[in-house]
């Protein structure tokens, strides 16, 4: 519902606002259609001087219909004074939603009604704090600083709702400040590990610098998944959720809004970042540019969030309404951003490194039998060195999921025996081999904790969603967590989001056998099969 709210100041400046206030409950918050917001100050001057503005001017006043009932609530309210009450119950007792709507309307007046009676106060947050008689010199827009980190007590401001709104500002700022500083804190660790990456996953192949440049193509997606992972940890933390109360839908609104906006900002900046990458030739510089880009997007988002602009207030609504961020101060201790960044970065680097290797062909082989331990059991013997049922390489590459066995393997190019003819019989080694470094992808590994199960499940789900065909392309704002779109916000499944690991081919053991055999016998050109070694469609034509 859209209502026209007529507000007029005592300076004689009428202001007509079209104000839409949507609540999670589905109802509209109704403010008086025609009311007068009391702005105490010199009525004779259109532009009052700073010295003529009382430090107590422009504040909520009990009994003034423009402000509403929240201005009459006191700190000794039985619910507000009970710290064991849920945040949402205390927020409702303080008439928090009404207070937030009213202070936004007040902000429109002082910002857009002509000469600004608060022109000496710079910015949205300082102005709101001024109106609530809160802390001075607050700056919640700047990250890397601590000018917005105070828990505002009820007795320190003029209404209980004011303390909750300002404390929510501080908690939101600290949440993103922790992300911002965490991006840089992890750089040294990641630089050291990246130096070892090529030796583990790409021996005798391209340097990591080339792979990292390719991964920069997914700069925006990576930022979105990192943000989603942080939100997911918070939403799954029982203690964190318990303090908010039974209805934490507002927190999910925050996650959805923040993740979607972050993705949009990242995509807007991707071309500029990619252009800079092409001029760099050392891995530390490229990694530094990647991390700086992520940090800049975080700062841009927070700047807009606390800007007081129409778009910024829409974003901020998702955080403030419902009181979801009143008790969120310890959200910054729930996650280690360096671990999350490494998880996302290596989840992109590892499969791209294999795909880029000239002699390696990653493939996920599946069989509808989750008791099978070796894919060679599912098909005829093609190579004399097929391995036995308890082959440790096959067991370590195996994932069971939803009734299927999945193996992440390498359909390796043929290593010819000396003096052999160019036939399949002249090849050394097993048809299916472990992928370089794949055996390192166990719990607690230093490569971001990426697991074989992550790669198998994500890739398999993309294959299923695509109608049991290769070629699935993950949406930029994927809401898939399994075969259905059931996420509360984009990339809620993290690196297990279907299709995150790109297009690692998926097929049966027999299809792999026939494809590799045809290629080794020169009956198939790999260029004609975009998902080699899963070339059954090309072999059947």
Short mmCIF file of C-alpha atoms in Angstrom, two decimals:
data_model
loop_
_atom_site.label_atom_id
_atom_site.label_comp_id
_atom_site.label_asym_id
_atom_site.label_seq_id
_atom_site.Cartn_x
_atom_site.Cartn_y
_atom_site.Cartn_z
CA UNK A 1 0.00 0.00 0.00
CA UNK A 2 1.31 3.44 -0.83
CA UNK A 3 0.26 6.35 1.40
CA UNK A 4 0.89 10.05 1.00
CA UNK A 5 2.25 11.50 4.21
CA UNK A 6 1.96 15.27 4.51
CA UNK A 7 4.50 16.71 6.86
CA UNK A 8 5.16 20.38 7.51
CA UNK A 9 7.88 21.96 9.55
CA UNK A 10 7.58 24.98 11.80
CA UNK A 11 9.81 26.70 9.31
CA UNK A 12 6.75 26.80 7.06
CA UNK A 13 8.13 24.37 4.49
CA UNK A 14 5.47 21.83 3.48
CA UNK A 15 6.65 18.45 2.32
CA UNK A 16 4.60 15.74 0.65
CA UNK A 17 6.09 12.27 0.89
CA UNK A 18 4.97 9.09 -0.82
CA UNK A 19 5.87 6.60 1.89
CA UNK A 20 5.56 2.83 1.60
CA UNK A 21 6.24 0.93 4.80
CA UNK A 22 6.07 -2.80 4.33
CA UNK A 23 6.34 -5.13 7.29
CA UNK A 24 7.34 -8.78 7.35
CA UNK A 25 3.86 -9.61 8.60
CA UNK A 26 2.42 -8.46 5.28
CA UNK A 27 0.60 -5.47 6.76
CA UNK A 28 1.46 -1.82 6.31
CA UNK A 29 2.69 0.37 9.12
CA UNK A 30 0.17 3.23 9.13
CA UNK A 31 1.47 6.69 9.96
CA UNK A 32 -0.86 9.69 10.23
CA UNK A 33 -1.92 10.85 6.80
CA UNK A 34 -1.70 14.46 7.84
CA UNK A 35 0.43 15.49 10.75
CA UNK A 36 2.88 18.11 11.85
CA UNK A 37 6.37 17.14 12.81
CA UNK A 38 7.52 19.57 15.46
CA UNK A 39 10.88 20.97 14.48
CA UNK A 40 11.83 23.30 17.25
CA UNK A 41 14.02 26.13 16.05
CA UNK A 42 13.82 29.73 14.90
CA UNK A 43 10.63 29.97 12.88
CA UNK A 44 11.56 33.36 11.51
CA UNK A 45 14.59 32.20 9.62
CA UNK A 46 14.58 29.88 6.65
CA UNK A 47 18.25 29.14 7.27
CA UNK A 48 18.98 29.14 11.00
CA UNK A 49 22.55 29.46 12.09
CA UNK A 50 24.26 26.58 13.81
CA UNK A 51 24.39 28.47 17.10
CA UNK A 52 20.61 28.91 17.07
CA UNK A 53 19.89 25.19 16.93
CA UNK A 54 19.28 23.80 20.38
CA UNK A 55 21.19 20.58 21.10
CA UNK A 56 17.80 19.13 22.08
CA UNK A 57 16.01 20.25 18.91
CA UNK A 58 14.35 18.00 16.36
CA UNK A 59 13.85 15.12 18.80
CA UNK A 60 10.90 12.75 19.33
CA UNK A 61 8.39 14.15 21.79
CA UNK A 62 5.70 12.18 23.62
CA UNK A 63 2.25 13.38 22.66
CA UNK A 64 3.28 14.68 19.25
CA UNK A 65 1.19 12.64 16.78
CA UNK A 66 3.84 12.98 14.08
CA UNK A 67 6.28 10.91 16.10
CA UNK A 68 3.88 8.27 17.39
CA UNK A 69 3.58 6.15 20.50
CA UNK A 70 7.21 5.03 20.55
CA UNK A 71 8.18 8.46 21.91
CA UNK A 72 6.13 7.72 25.06
CA UNK A 73 7.79 4.38 25.90
CA UNK A 74 10.16 4.42 28.89
CA UNK A 75 13.21 2.36 29.75
CA UNK A 76 11.51 0.96 32.88
CA UNK A 77 9.03 -0.95 30.73
CA UNK A 78 8.94 -4.48 32.18
CA UNK A 79 9.88 -6.14 28.89
CA UNK A 80 12.59 -3.65 27.96
CA UNK A 81 14.27 -3.92 31.35
CA UNK A 82 14.36 -7.72 31.18
CA UNK A 83 17.51 -8.79 29.33
CA UNK A 84 16.24 -12.36 29.08
CA UNK A 85 13.51 -11.28 26.65
CA UNK A 86 13.98 -11.97 22.95
CA UNK A 87 15.24 -9.07 20.86
CA UNK A 88 12.07 -9.07 18.77
CA UNK A 89 9.90 -8.83 21.92
CA UNK A 90 11.91 -5.90 23.26
CA UNK A 91 11.81 -4.27 19.82
CA UNK A 92 8.03 -4.60 19.70
CA UNK A 93 7.65 -3.28 23.25
CA UNK A 94 9.60 -0.19 22.18
CA UNK A 95 7.46 0.24 19.04
CA UNK A 96 10.64 -0.15 17.04
CA UNK A 97 9.08 -0.42 13.59
CA UNK A 98 7.10 2.77 14.16
CA UNK A 99 10.20 4.54 15.44
CA UNK A 100 12.22 3.50 12.40
CA UNK A 101 9.51 4.66 9.98
CA UNK A 102 9.16 7.97 11.84
CA UNK A 103 12.86 8.74 11.96
CA UNK A 104 13.13 8.02 8.23
CA UNK A 105 10.31 10.48 7.58
CA UNK A 106 12.13 13.01 9.75
CA UNK A 107 15.29 12.41 7.72
CA UNK A 108 13.43 13.17 4.50
CA UNK A 109 12.35 16.49 5.97
CA UNK A 110 15.77 17.67 7.08
CA UNK A 111 17.35 16.40 3.86
CA UNK A 112 14.91 17.43 1.16
CA UNK A 113 12.72 20.24 2.49
CA UNK A 114 14.90 23.09 1.36
CA UNK A 115 17.59 24.69 3.53
CA UNK A 116 18.86 21.98 5.85
CA UNK A 117 18.34 22.95 9.51
CA UNK A 118 21.00 20.35 10.33
CA UNK A 119 23.45 21.41 7.67
CA UNK A 120 26.28 21.37 10.21
CA UNK A 121 25.79 17.64 10.70
CA UNK A 122 27.20 15.57 7.90
CA UNK A 123 25.53 12.35 6.86
CA UNK A 124 22.62 10.13 7.64
CA UNK A 125 23.90 8.29 10.71
CA UNK A 126 25.20 11.39 12.55
CA UNK A 127 21.88 13.12 11.90
CA UNK A 128 19.83 10.20 13.21
CA UNK A 129 22.06 9.98 16.26
CA UNK A 130 21.62 13.72 16.79
CA UNK A 131 17.84 13.42 16.68
CA UNK A 132 17.95 10.59 19.20
CA UNK A 133 20.39 12.49 21.44
CA UNK A 134 22.88 9.69 20.85
CA UNK A 135 26.66 9.50 20.38
CA UNK A 136 28.34 12.29 18.47
CA UNK A 137 30.78 11.98 15.57
CA UNK A 138 29.47 8.61 14.52
CA UNK A 139 30.49 7.44 11.06
CA UNK A 140 29.12 4.01 10.22
CA UNK A 141 29.98 4.32 6.53
CA UNK A 142 33.75 4.00 6.86
CA UNK A 143 35.21 0.51 7.30
CA UNK A 144 38.57 -0.07 8.87
CA UNK A 145 37.66 2.48 11.58
CA UNK A 146 35.88 2.21 14.93
CA UNK A 147 33.69 5.30 14.98
CA UNK A 148 30.51 3.24 15.03
CA UNK A 149 31.00 0.43 17.51
CA UNK A 150 29.11 1.52 20.61
CA UNK A 151 26.27 -0.41 22.22
CA UNK A 152 23.89 2.43 23.03
CA UNK A 153 22.17 1.97 26.38
CA UNK A 154 18.51 2.84 26.81
CA UNK A 155 19.20 5.62 29.33
CA UNK A 156 21.72 7.31 27.03
CA UNK A 157 19.13 8.38 24.42
CA UNK A 158 15.66 9.87 24.41
CA UNK A 159 13.61 6.74 23.65
CA UNK A 160 14.18 2.97 24.06
CA UNK A 161 13.67 2.48 20.32
CA UNK A 162 16.47 4.96 19.68
CA UNK A 163 18.94 2.82 21.61
CA UNK A 164 17.93 -0.24 19.60
CA UNK A 165 18.17 1.50 16.23
CA UNK A 166 21.58 3.00 16.97
CA UNK A 167 22.87 -0.25 18.46
CA UNK A 168 21.69 -2.03 15.30
CA UNK A 169 23.70 0.49 13.25
CA UNK A 170 26.78 -0.34 15.32
CA UNK A 171 26.28 -4.10 15.00
CA UNK A 172 25.80 -3.91 11.23
CA UNK A 173 28.93 -1.77 10.91
CA UNK A 174 30.98 -4.20 13.02
CA UNK A 175 29.71 -7.16 11.01
CA UNK A 176 31.00 -5.66 7.77
CA UNK A 177 34.09 -4.16 9.38
CA UNK A 178 35.08 -7.65 10.42
CA UNK A 179 34.64 -8.85 6.84
CA UNK A 180 36.62 -5.90 5.49
CA UNK A 181 39.63 -6.32 7.80
CA UNK A 182 39.47 -10.10 7.51
CA UNK A 183 40.01 -9.88 3.76
CA UNK A 184 43.45 -8.35 4.28
CA UNK A 185 44.34 -10.43 7.33
CA UNK A 186 44.28 -13.57 5.22
CA UNK A 187 46.51 -12.31 2.43
CA UNK A 188 49.87 -13.42 3.86
CA UNK A 189 48.60 -16.94 4.60
CA UNK A 190 47.15 -17.31 1.14
CA UNK A 191 50.28 -16.01 -0.57
CA UNK A 192 52.37 -18.68 1.17
CA UNK A 193 49.97 -21.49 0.25
CA UNK A 194 49.54 -20.41 -3.35
CA UNK A 195 53.27 -20.83 -3.84
CA UNK A 196 52.77 -24.55 -3.08
CA UNK A 197 49.55 -24.92 -4.99
CA UNK A 198 50.94 -25.68 -8.46
CA UNK A 199 53.28 -28.36 -7.13
CA UNK A 200 50.29 -30.15 -5.59
CA UNK A 201 47.56 -29.82 -8.20
CA UNK A 202 49.40 -29.00 -11.43
CA UNK A 203 52.82 -30.65 -11.50
CA UNK A 204 54.74 -29.96 -14.71
CA UNK A 205 52.00 -27.67 -15.95
CA UNK A 206 51.18 -23.95 -16.11
CA UNK A 207 52.20 -21.76 -13.23
CA UNK A 208 49.52 -20.82 -10.71
CA UNK A 209 49.62 -17.24 -11.97
CA UNK A 210 47.91 -18.27 -15.23
CA UNK A 211 45.23 -20.22 -13.40
CA UNK A 212 44.60 -17.34 -11.00
CA UNK A 213 44.05 -15.00 -13.95
CA UNK A 214 41.45 -17.40 -15.32
CA UNK A 215 39.72 -17.60 -11.94
CA UNK A 216 39.45 -13.81 -11.88
CA UNK A 217 36.74 -14.28 -14.52
CA UNK A 218 34.54 -15.46 -11.66
CA UNK A 219 35.44 -12.51 -9.43
CA UNK A 220 31.81 -11.55 -8.81
CA UNK A 221 30.56 -15.07 -8.15
CA UNK A 222 33.37 -15.63 -5.64
CA UNK A 223 32.45 -12.49 -3.72
CA UNK A 224 28.80 -13.56 -3.62
CA UNK A 225 29.64 -17.02 -2.31
CA UNK A 226 31.94 -15.60 0.37
CA UNK A 227 29.21 -13.27 1.60
CA UNK A 228 26.63 -16.04 1.50
CA UNK A 229 28.91 -18.33 3.51
CA UNK A 230 29.23 -15.72 6.26
CA UNK A 231 25.47 -15.26 6.41
CA UNK A 232 24.87 -19.00 6.41
CA UNK A 233 27.10 -19.46 9.46
CA UNK A 234 25.20 -16.79 11.36
CA UNK A 235 21.80 -18.19 10.37
CA UNK A 236 22.82 -21.66 11.52
CA UNK A 237 24.21 -20.54 14.88
CA UNK A 238 21.61 -21.57 17.45
CA UNK A 239 22.71 -19.13 20.15
CA UNK A 240 22.75 -16.22 17.73
CA UNK A 241 19.28 -17.02 16.41
CA UNK A 242 17.87 -17.70 19.87
CA UNK A 243 18.56 -14.15 21.02
CA UNK A 244 16.59 -12.76 18.09
CA UNK A 245 13.48 -14.78 18.80
CA UNK A 246 11.18 -17.21 17.11
CA UNK A 247 10.58 -15.05 14.04
CA UNK A 248 13.97 -14.43 12.47
CA UNK A 249 12.62 -13.89 8.96
CA UNK A 250 13.99 -10.36 9.11
CA UNK A 251 17.52 -11.74 9.41
CA UNK A 252 16.97 -13.81 6.26
CA UNK A 253 15.77 -10.62 4.58
CA UNK A 254 19.09 -9.03 5.56
CA UNK A 255 21.01 -11.95 4.08
CA UNK A 256 19.06 -11.95 0.83
CA UNK A 257 19.31 -8.19 0.36
CA UNK A 258 23.02 -8.04 1.19
CA UNK A 259 24.03 -11.01 -0.95
CA UNK A 260 22.04 -9.83 -3.98
CA UNK A 261 23.39 -6.28 -3.74
CA UNK A 262 26.96 -7.52 -3.25
CA UNK A 263 26.68 -9.68 -6.36
CA UNK A 264 25.39 -6.74 -8.39
CA UNK A 265 28.24 -4.48 -7.23
CA UNK A 266 30.81 -7.19 -7.94
CA UNK A 267 29.54 -7.74 -11.47
CA UNK A 268 29.63 -4.00 -12.12
CA UNK A 269 33.29 -3.81 -11.10
CA UNK A 270 34.46 -7.04 -12.74
CA UNK A 271 35.58 -5.57 -16.06
CA UNK A 272 37.77 -3.00 -14.36
CA UNK A 273 39.38 -5.63 -12.14
CA UNK A 274 39.96 -7.98 -15.06
CA UNK A 275 41.59 -5.19 -17.07
CA UNK A 276 44.10 -4.58 -14.28
CA UNK A 277 44.87 -8.31 -13.88
CA UNK A 278 46.05 -8.53 -17.48
CA UNK A 279 48.87 -6.10 -16.69
CA UNK A 280 50.23 -8.07 -13.71
CA UNK A 281 52.81 -10.83 -13.84
CA UNK A 282 53.35 -12.05 -10.28
CA UNK A 283 51.01 -14.09 -8.14
CA UNK A 284 51.13 -11.85 -5.05
CA UNK A 285 50.09 -8.80 -7.05
CA UNK A 286 47.17 -10.64 -8.63
CA UNK A 287 46.04 -12.02 -5.27
CA UNK A 288 46.35 -8.55 -3.75
CA UNK A 289 44.21 -7.07 -6.53
CA UNK A 290 41.60 -9.79 -6.02
CA UNK A 291 41.39 -9.16 -2.27
CA UNK A 292 41.42 -5.38 -2.68
CA UNK A 293 38.56 -5.70 -5.14
CA UNK A 294 36.51 -7.70 -2.65
CA UNK A 295 37.29 -5.16 0.08
CA UNK A 296 36.30 -2.24 -2.15
CA UNK A 297 32.95 -3.85 -2.93
CA UNK A 298 32.31 -4.34 0.80
CA UNK A 299 33.10 -0.69 1.43
CA UNK A 300 30.89 0.45 -1.46
CA UNK A 301 27.98 -1.57 -0.13
CA UNK A 302 28.30 -0.21 3.42
CA UNK A 303 28.66 3.35 2.12
CA UNK A 304 25.37 2.97 0.25
CA UNK A 305 23.71 1.17 3.17
CA UNK A 306 24.27 4.12 5.53
CA UNK A 307 23.99 6.88 2.94
CA UNK A 308 20.40 7.86 3.70
CA UNK A 309 19.56 7.68 -0.01
CA UNK A 310 16.30 6.12 -1.12
CA UNK A 311 18.10 2.99 -2.32
CA UNK A 312 20.24 2.86 0.80
CA UNK A 313 17.21 3.02 3.07
CA UNK A 314 15.56 0.16 1.20
CA UNK A 315 18.66 -1.92 1.89
CA UNK A 316 18.79 -0.80 5.51
CA UNK A 317 15.12 -1.66 6.04
CA UNK A 318 16.01 -5.35 5.67
CA UNK A 319 18.37 -5.01 8.64
CA UNK A 320 16.40 -2.72 10.96
CA UNK A 321 12.75 -3.80 10.76
CA UNK A 322 11.90 -6.47 13.29
CA UNK A 323 14.91 -5.71 15.51
CA UNK A 324 17.01 -8.52 14.00
CA UNK A 325 20.28 -6.70 14.61
CA UNK A 326 19.68 -5.40 18.12
CA UNK A 327 21.53 -8.35 19.70
CA UNK A 328 23.86 -9.21 16.84
CA UNK A 329 27.08 -7.84 18.33
CA UNK A 330 28.73 -11.26 18.63
CA UNK A 331 28.05 -12.18 14.99
CA UNK A 332 31.61 -11.13 14.21
CA UNK A 333 33.00 -13.97 16.34
CA UNK A 334 31.08 -16.70 14.54
CA UNK A 335 33.30 -17.07 11.51
CA UNK A 336 36.88 -16.89 10.30
CA UNK A 337 36.84 -14.94 7.06
CA UNK A 338 40.28 -16.16 6.00
CA UNK A 339 39.01 -19.75 6.11
CA UNK A 340 35.94 -18.81 4.08
CA UNK A 341 37.95 -16.94 1.44
CA UNK A 342 40.37 -19.83 1.05
CA UNK A 343 37.48 -22.27 0.75
CA UNK A 344 35.96 -20.28 -2.12
CA UNK A 345 39.25 -19.42 -3.85
CA UNK A 346 40.62 -22.96 -3.87
CA UNK A 347 37.22 -24.36 -4.88
CA UNK A 348 37.64 -22.32 -8.05
CA UNK A 349 41.36 -22.90 -8.54
CA UNK A 350 41.45 -26.67 -8.12
CA UNK A 351 39.07 -27.79 -10.91
CA UNK A 352 40.29 -25.06 -13.25
CA UNK A 353 43.86 -26.28 -12.75
CA UNK A 354 42.88 -29.81 -13.74
CA UNK A 355 40.82 -28.69 -16.73
CA UNK A 356 43.68 -26.48 -17.92
CA UNK A 357 46.22 -29.35 -17.71
CA UNK A 358 47.05 -30.67 -21.18
CA UNK A 359 47.24 -34.33 -20.12
CA UNK A 360 44.58 -34.46 -17.40
CA UNK A 361 40.88 -35.06 -18.03
CA UNK A 362 38.80 -34.81 -14.84
CA UNK A 363 35.61 -36.83 -14.91
CA UNK A 364 32.97 -37.85 -12.40
CA UNK A 365 31.88 -41.42 -13.01
CA UNK A 366 28.57 -42.46 -11.51
CA UNK A 367 26.71 -45.67 -10.87
CA UNK A 368 23.21 -46.13 -9.34
CA UNK A 369 24.59 -48.38 -6.61
CA UNK A 370 25.87 -46.73 -3.47
CA UNK A 371 27.55 -49.95 -2.27
CA UNK A 372 29.95 -50.11 -5.19
CA UNK A 373 33.54 -49.23 -4.30
CA UNK A 374 35.23 -49.33 -7.71
CA UNK A 375 33.73 -48.11 -11.01
CA UNK A 376 35.50 -50.92 -12.87
CA UNK A 377 33.00 -53.29 -11.27
CA UNK A 378 30.27 -51.62 -13.31
CA UNK A 379 31.70 -52.33 -16.76
CA UNK A 380 33.78 -54.74 -18.81
CA UNK A 381 37.51 -54.99 -18.42
CA UNK A 382 39.10 -52.58 -20.86
CA UNK A 383 42.56 -52.16 -19.39
CA UNK A 384 44.59 -54.91 -17.76
CA UNK A 385 45.39 -52.59 -14.85
CA UNK A 386 41.83 -51.73 -13.85
CA UNK A 387 42.42 -51.99 -10.09
CA UNK A 388 40.65 -54.20 -7.60
CA UNK A 389 37.48 -53.54 -5.63
CA UNK A 390 39.42 -52.24 -2.64
CA UNK A 391 41.72 -49.98 -4.64
CA UNK A 392 42.51 -47.13 -2.19
CA UNK A 393 42.63 -44.61 -5.02
CA UNK A 394 39.06 -45.45 -5.97
CA UNK A 395 37.85 -45.45 -2.38
CA UNK A 396 39.35 -42.04 -1.67
CA UNK A 397 37.84 -40.56 -4.85
CA UNK A 398 34.38 -41.93 -4.01
CA UNK A 399 31.28 -40.18 -2.67
CA UNK A 400 27.91 -41.76 -2.01
CA UNK A 401 24.97 -39.44 -2.57
CA UNK A 402 21.25 -40.05 -2.85
CA UNK A 403 21.67 -43.72 -3.76
CA UNK A 404 24.55 -43.19 -6.22
CA UNK A 405 28.27 -43.85 -6.13
CA UNK A 406 30.33 -40.99 -7.57
CA UNK A 407 34.06 -41.10 -8.33
CA UNK A 408 36.24 -38.05 -9.12
CA UNK A 409 39.00 -39.35 -11.38
CA UNK A 410 41.37 -38.59 -14.25
CA UNK A 411 40.86 -40.24 -17.65
CA UNK A 412 44.55 -39.65 -18.22
CA UNK A 413 46.11 -39.30 -21.63
CA UNK A 414 47.90 -42.41 -22.81
CA UNK A 415 51.50 -42.87 -21.67
CA UNK A 416 52.96 -44.99 -24.46
CA UNK A 417 55.12 -47.99 -23.72
CA UNK A 418 58.51 -47.74 -25.42
CA UNK A 419 58.31 -49.08 -28.96
CA UNK A 420 54.56 -49.72 -28.80
CA UNK A 421 52.08 -49.09 -31.56
CA UNK A 422 49.59 -46.26 -31.09
CA UNK A 423 46.82 -48.52 -29.84
CA UNK A 424 45.14 -48.78 -26.49
CA UNK A 425 47.14 -51.94 -25.73
CA UNK A 426 50.33 -49.93 -25.97
CA UNK A 427 49.44 -47.64 -23.07
CA UNK A 428 50.97 -47.78 -19.62
CA UNK A 429 49.06 -47.37 -16.39
CA UNK A 430 45.42 -47.57 -15.47
CA UNK A 431 42.67 -46.12 -17.60
CA UNK A 432 41.42 -44.13 -14.59
CA UNK A 433 43.96 -42.51 -12.31
CA UNK A 434 43.85 -40.19 -9.31
CA UNK A 435 43.73 -36.52 -10.22
CA UNK A 436 46.80 -34.54 -9.16
CA UNK A 437 46.33 -33.52 -5.53
CA UNK A 438 42.86 -35.06 -5.26
CA UNK A 439 44.00 -37.39 -2.48
CA UNK A 440 44.85 -34.29 -0.41
CA UNK A 441 41.20 -33.19 -0.36
CA UNK A 442 40.40 -34.69 3.01
CA UNK A 443 39.01 -32.99 6.15
CA UNK A 444 41.38 -30.39 7.61
CA UNK A 445 43.43 -29.97 4.42
CA UNK A 446 45.26 -26.66 3.87
CA UNK A 447 43.49 -25.98 0.56
CA UNK A 448 40.53 -24.16 2.05
CA UNK A 449 39.10 -27.39 3.39
CA UNK A 450 37.73 -28.23 -0.07
CA UNK A 451 36.65 -31.88 -0.11
CA UNK A 452 36.24 -34.48 -2.81
CA UNK A 453 32.63 -34.74 -1.64
CA UNK A 454 32.11 -31.01 -2.34
CA UNK A 455 33.21 -31.40 -5.95
CA UNK A 456 31.32 -34.64 -6.56
CA UNK A 457 28.02 -33.47 -5.06
CA UNK A 458 28.01 -29.96 -6.57
CA UNK A 459 28.87 -31.25 -10.04
CA UNK A 460 26.44 -34.16 -9.88
CA UNK A 461 23.57 -31.88 -8.85
CA UNK A 462 24.29 -29.56 -11.78
CA UNK A 463 24.17 -32.58 -14.08
CA UNK A 464 20.81 -33.69 -12.63
CA UNK A 465 19.28 -30.19 -12.76
CA UNK A 466 20.32 -30.01 -16.42
CA UNK A 467 18.22 -33.06 -17.26
CA UNK A 468 21.05 -35.58 -16.74
CA UNK A 469 23.18 -33.81 -19.30
CA UNK A 470 26.56 -32.12 -19.16
CA UNK A 471 26.83 -28.40 -19.80
CA UNK A 472 24.98 -26.97 -16.79
CA UNK A 473 25.73 -23.30 -16.16
CA UNK A 474 25.24 -22.08 -12.61
CA UNK A 475 23.08 -18.92 -12.40
CA UNK A 476 24.80 -15.80 -11.10
CA UNK A 477 22.33 -15.72 -8.21
CA UNK A 478 21.66 -19.43 -7.75
CA UNK A 479 19.04 -20.40 -5.17
CA UNK A 480 19.66 -24.13 -5.61
CA UNK A 481 20.84 -26.11 -2.62
CA UNK A 482 20.00 -29.48 -4.19
CA UNK A 483 17.74 -30.37 -7.12
CA UNK A 484 15.29 -27.59 -6.18
CA UNK A 485 15.49 -23.84 -5.68
CA UNK A 486 14.84 -23.71 -1.94
CA UNK A 487 17.47 -21.32 -0.61
CA UNK A 488 16.66 -18.24 1.47
CA UNK A 489 19.37 -16.25 -0.31
CA UNK A 490 21.79 -16.79 -3.23
CA UNK A 491 24.56 -19.39 -2.78
CA UNK A 492 23.27 -20.54 0.58
CA UNK A 493 24.85 -23.93 -0.15
CA UNK A 494 28.30 -22.33 -0.49
CA UNK A 495 30.71 -24.21 -2.72
CA UNK A 496 28.24 -27.12 -2.87
CA UNK A 497 25.87 -24.92 -4.84
CA UNK A 498 25.05 -27.05 -7.92
CA UNK A 499 27.49 -26.30 -10.72
CA UNK A 500 29.95 -24.23 -8.68
CA UNK A 501 32.95 -26.31 -9.78
CA UNK A 502 32.32 -25.67 -13.44
CA UNK A 503 31.82 -28.26 -16.12
CA UNK A 504 33.62 -31.35 -14.93
CA UNK A 505 32.05 -34.01 -17.19
CA UNK A 506 29.76 -36.65 -15.68
CA UNK A 507 29.07 -40.07 -17.20
CA UNK A 508 29.13 -43.82 -16.61
CA UNK A 509 32.20 -46.04 -16.55
CA UNK A 510 31.26 -47.65 -19.87
CA UNK A 511 30.83 -44.27 -21.57
CA UNK A 512 34.27 -43.27 -20.34
CA UNK A 513 35.77 -46.54 -21.60
CA UNK A 514 34.30 -46.15 -25.07
CA UNK A 515 35.31 -42.48 -25.34
CA UNK A 516 38.91 -43.03 -24.29
CA UNK A 517 39.21 -46.11 -26.48
CA UNK A 518 37.88 -44.23 -29.51
CA UNK A 519 40.30 -41.38 -28.91
CA UNK A 520 43.31 -43.64 -28.43
CA UNK A 521 42.44 -45.44 -31.65
CA UNK A 522 42.12 -42.07 -33.44
CA UNK A 523 38.39 -42.57 -34.02
CA UNK A 524 37.46 -39.53 -31.99
CA UNK A 525 38.82 -36.01 -31.93
CA UNK A 526 38.64 -34.48 -28.48
CA UNK A 527 37.79 -31.13 -30.05
CA UNK A 528 34.55 -32.70 -31.32
CA UNK A 529 33.58 -33.72 -27.80
CA UNK A 530 33.25 -30.67 -25.51
CA UNK A 531 32.76 -32.87 -22.43
CA UNK A 532 35.51 -35.43 -23.02
CA UNK A 533 35.72 -38.19 -21.86
CA UNK A 534 31.91 -38.33 -21.79
CA UNK A 535 31.34 -38.58 -25.54
CA UNK A 536 28.51 -41.07 -25.91
CA UNK A 537 26.42 -38.62 -28.04
CA UNK A 538 29.32 -38.13 -30.48
CA UNK A 539 30.09 -41.87 -30.63
CA UNK A 540 26.47 -42.72 -31.36
CA UNK A 541 26.29 -40.44 -34.41
#
